[in-house]
XYZ file of C-alpha atoms in Angstrom:
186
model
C 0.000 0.000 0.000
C 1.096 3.049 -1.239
C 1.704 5.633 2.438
C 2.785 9.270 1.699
C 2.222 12.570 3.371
C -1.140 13.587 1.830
C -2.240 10.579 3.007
C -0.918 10.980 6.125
C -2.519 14.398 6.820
C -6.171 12.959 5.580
C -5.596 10.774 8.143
C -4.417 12.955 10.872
C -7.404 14.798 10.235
C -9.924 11.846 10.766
C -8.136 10.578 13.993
C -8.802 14.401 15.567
C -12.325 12.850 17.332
C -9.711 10.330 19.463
C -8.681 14.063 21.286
C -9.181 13.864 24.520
C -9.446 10.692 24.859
C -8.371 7.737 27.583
C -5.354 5.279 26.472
C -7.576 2.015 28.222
C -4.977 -0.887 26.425
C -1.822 -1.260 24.384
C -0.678 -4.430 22.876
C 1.467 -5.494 20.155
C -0.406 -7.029 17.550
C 2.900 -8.054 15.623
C 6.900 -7.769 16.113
C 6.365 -4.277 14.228
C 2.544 -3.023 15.094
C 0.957 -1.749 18.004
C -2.259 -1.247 19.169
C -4.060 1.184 21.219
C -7.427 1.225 22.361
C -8.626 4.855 22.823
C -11.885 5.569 25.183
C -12.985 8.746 23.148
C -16.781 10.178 22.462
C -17.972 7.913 24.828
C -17.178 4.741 22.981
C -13.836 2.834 22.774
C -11.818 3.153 19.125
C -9.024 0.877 18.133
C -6.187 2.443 16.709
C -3.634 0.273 14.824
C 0.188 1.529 14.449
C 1.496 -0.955 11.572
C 5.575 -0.603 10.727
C 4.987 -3.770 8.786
C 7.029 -3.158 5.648
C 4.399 -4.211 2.694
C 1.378 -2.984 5.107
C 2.785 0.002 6.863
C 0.272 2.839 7.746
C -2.012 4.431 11.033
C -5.586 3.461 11.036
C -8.840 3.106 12.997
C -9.982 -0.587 12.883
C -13.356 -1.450 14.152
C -12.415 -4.913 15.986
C -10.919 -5.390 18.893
C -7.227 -5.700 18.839
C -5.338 -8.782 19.667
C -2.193 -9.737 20.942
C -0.023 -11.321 17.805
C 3.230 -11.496 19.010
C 4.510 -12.945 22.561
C 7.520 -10.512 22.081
C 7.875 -7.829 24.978
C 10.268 -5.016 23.154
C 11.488 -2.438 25.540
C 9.179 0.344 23.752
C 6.065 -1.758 24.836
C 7.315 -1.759 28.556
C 7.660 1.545 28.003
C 4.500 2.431 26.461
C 3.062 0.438 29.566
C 4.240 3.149 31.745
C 4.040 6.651 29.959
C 1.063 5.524 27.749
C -1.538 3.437 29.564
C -4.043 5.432 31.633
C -2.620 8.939 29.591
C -4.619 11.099 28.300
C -4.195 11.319 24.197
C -4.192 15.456 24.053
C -3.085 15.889 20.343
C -2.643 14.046 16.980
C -0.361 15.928 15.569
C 1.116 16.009 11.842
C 4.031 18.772 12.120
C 5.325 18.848 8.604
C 2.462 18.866 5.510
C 5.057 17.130 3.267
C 6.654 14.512 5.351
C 5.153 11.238 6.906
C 5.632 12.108 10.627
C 3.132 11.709 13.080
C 2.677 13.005 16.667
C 0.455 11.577 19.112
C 0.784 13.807 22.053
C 0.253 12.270 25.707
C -0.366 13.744 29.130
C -0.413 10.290 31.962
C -0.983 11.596 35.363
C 2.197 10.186 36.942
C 4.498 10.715 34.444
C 4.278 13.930 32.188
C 3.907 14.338 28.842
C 5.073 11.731 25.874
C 4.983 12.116 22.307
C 5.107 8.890 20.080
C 6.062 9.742 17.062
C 5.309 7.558 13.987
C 7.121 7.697 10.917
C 5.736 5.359 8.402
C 8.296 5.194 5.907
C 7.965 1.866 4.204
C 11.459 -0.292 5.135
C 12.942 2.527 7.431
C 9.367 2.835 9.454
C 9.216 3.779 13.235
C 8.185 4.084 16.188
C 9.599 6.306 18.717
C 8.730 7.675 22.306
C 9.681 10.548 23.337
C 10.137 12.325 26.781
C 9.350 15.508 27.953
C 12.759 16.909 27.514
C 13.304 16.013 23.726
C 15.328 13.213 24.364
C 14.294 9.526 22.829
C 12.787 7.104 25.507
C 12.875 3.713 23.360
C 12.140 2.810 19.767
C 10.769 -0.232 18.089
C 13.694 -0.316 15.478
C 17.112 1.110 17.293
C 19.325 2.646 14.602
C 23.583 3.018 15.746
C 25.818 5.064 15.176
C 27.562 2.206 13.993
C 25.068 1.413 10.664
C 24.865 3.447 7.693
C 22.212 6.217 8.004
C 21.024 9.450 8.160
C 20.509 9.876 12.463
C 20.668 7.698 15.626
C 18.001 6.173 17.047
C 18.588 4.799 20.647
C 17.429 5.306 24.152
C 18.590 9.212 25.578
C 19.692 10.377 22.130
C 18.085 13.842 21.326
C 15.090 12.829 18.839
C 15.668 15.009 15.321
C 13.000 13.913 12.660
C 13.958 12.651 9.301
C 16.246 14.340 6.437
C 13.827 16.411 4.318
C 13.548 15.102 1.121
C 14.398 16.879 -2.134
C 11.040 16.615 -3.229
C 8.394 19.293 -4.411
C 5.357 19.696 -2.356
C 2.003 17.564 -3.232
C 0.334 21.075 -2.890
C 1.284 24.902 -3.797
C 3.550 25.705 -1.155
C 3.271 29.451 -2.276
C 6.766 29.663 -3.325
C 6.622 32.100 -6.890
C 8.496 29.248 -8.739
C 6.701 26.155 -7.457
C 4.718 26.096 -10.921
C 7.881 25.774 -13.268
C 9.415 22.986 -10.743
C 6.784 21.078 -10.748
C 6.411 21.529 -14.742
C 10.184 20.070 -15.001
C 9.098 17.003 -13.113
C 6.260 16.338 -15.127
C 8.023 16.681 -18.385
């Protein structure tokens, strides 16, 4: 399934009813997707957070969610403690032409979390983050040792994803952004 940014902020838009709402139960429905079940509106809503690589993406599903993996990553501990019995304040999607999203959490013992979600096909994510900026846990933990872009591990400042070199899906108001896009369409 084809994931990008428009997409991304379509959905962002739909999930807005889930704010405020009650984290009752998170479980991970596979090595790489979690599930939360959101007490919002008076009703409970399932909300499925899929890093599977052929099947990535963020939706609503109407079922209950089950557990599909016996696997206890760290990040699901974690979740455990900053997530469960939080209050989901915001769904955030900070940049219009990346695939970031912020779910923004306020739990009564601990603070405020934000797990961000980057749905990126092969290089898809999810990370918790503290109050203070700094990364909690991650489902996939990227070294300093491997080839990329940024680290990923536990008390490493979180910084988002490269930009890509890519025009925007819509006008970004910029007086050329016409004749760019006209060269990739050539």
């Amino acid at each position: 399934m084809h994931f990008d940014a428009l997409s991304l902020s379509c959905i962002c838009a739909e999930l807005q009813f889930l704010c405020p709402g009650r984290i009752q139960n998170l479980l991970l429905t596979s090595p790489h997707s979690i599930g939360l079940e959101v007490y919002a509106q008076g009703a409970r809503h399932y909300l499925l957070l899929s890093l599977e690589s052929e099947k990535n993406g963020i939706l609503l599903v109407s079922e209950k969610l089950r557990r599909g993996s016996e696997e206890q990553p760290p990040l699901l501990q974690l979740l455990r403690k900053y997530v469960r019995d939080a209050l989901l304040t915001a769904i955030v999607h900070p940049d219009p032409y990346e695939r970031i999203l912020q779910l923004h959490f306020r739990h009564p013992e601990h603070g405020e979390t934000i797990l961000v979600a980057e749905p990126m096909g092969r290089l898809s994510n999810l990370i918790l983050i503290g109050n203070n900026a700094r990364i909690l846990d991650c489902l996939r933990r990227v070294p300093a040792s491997e080839k990329s872009q940024r680290v990923l591990l536990p008390g490493q400042l979180y910084t988002p994803p490269p930009a890509q070199n890519k025009i925007p899906a819509l006008d970004d108001g910029s007086p050329d952004y016409y004749e760019r896009l006209a060269t990739i369409t050539q």
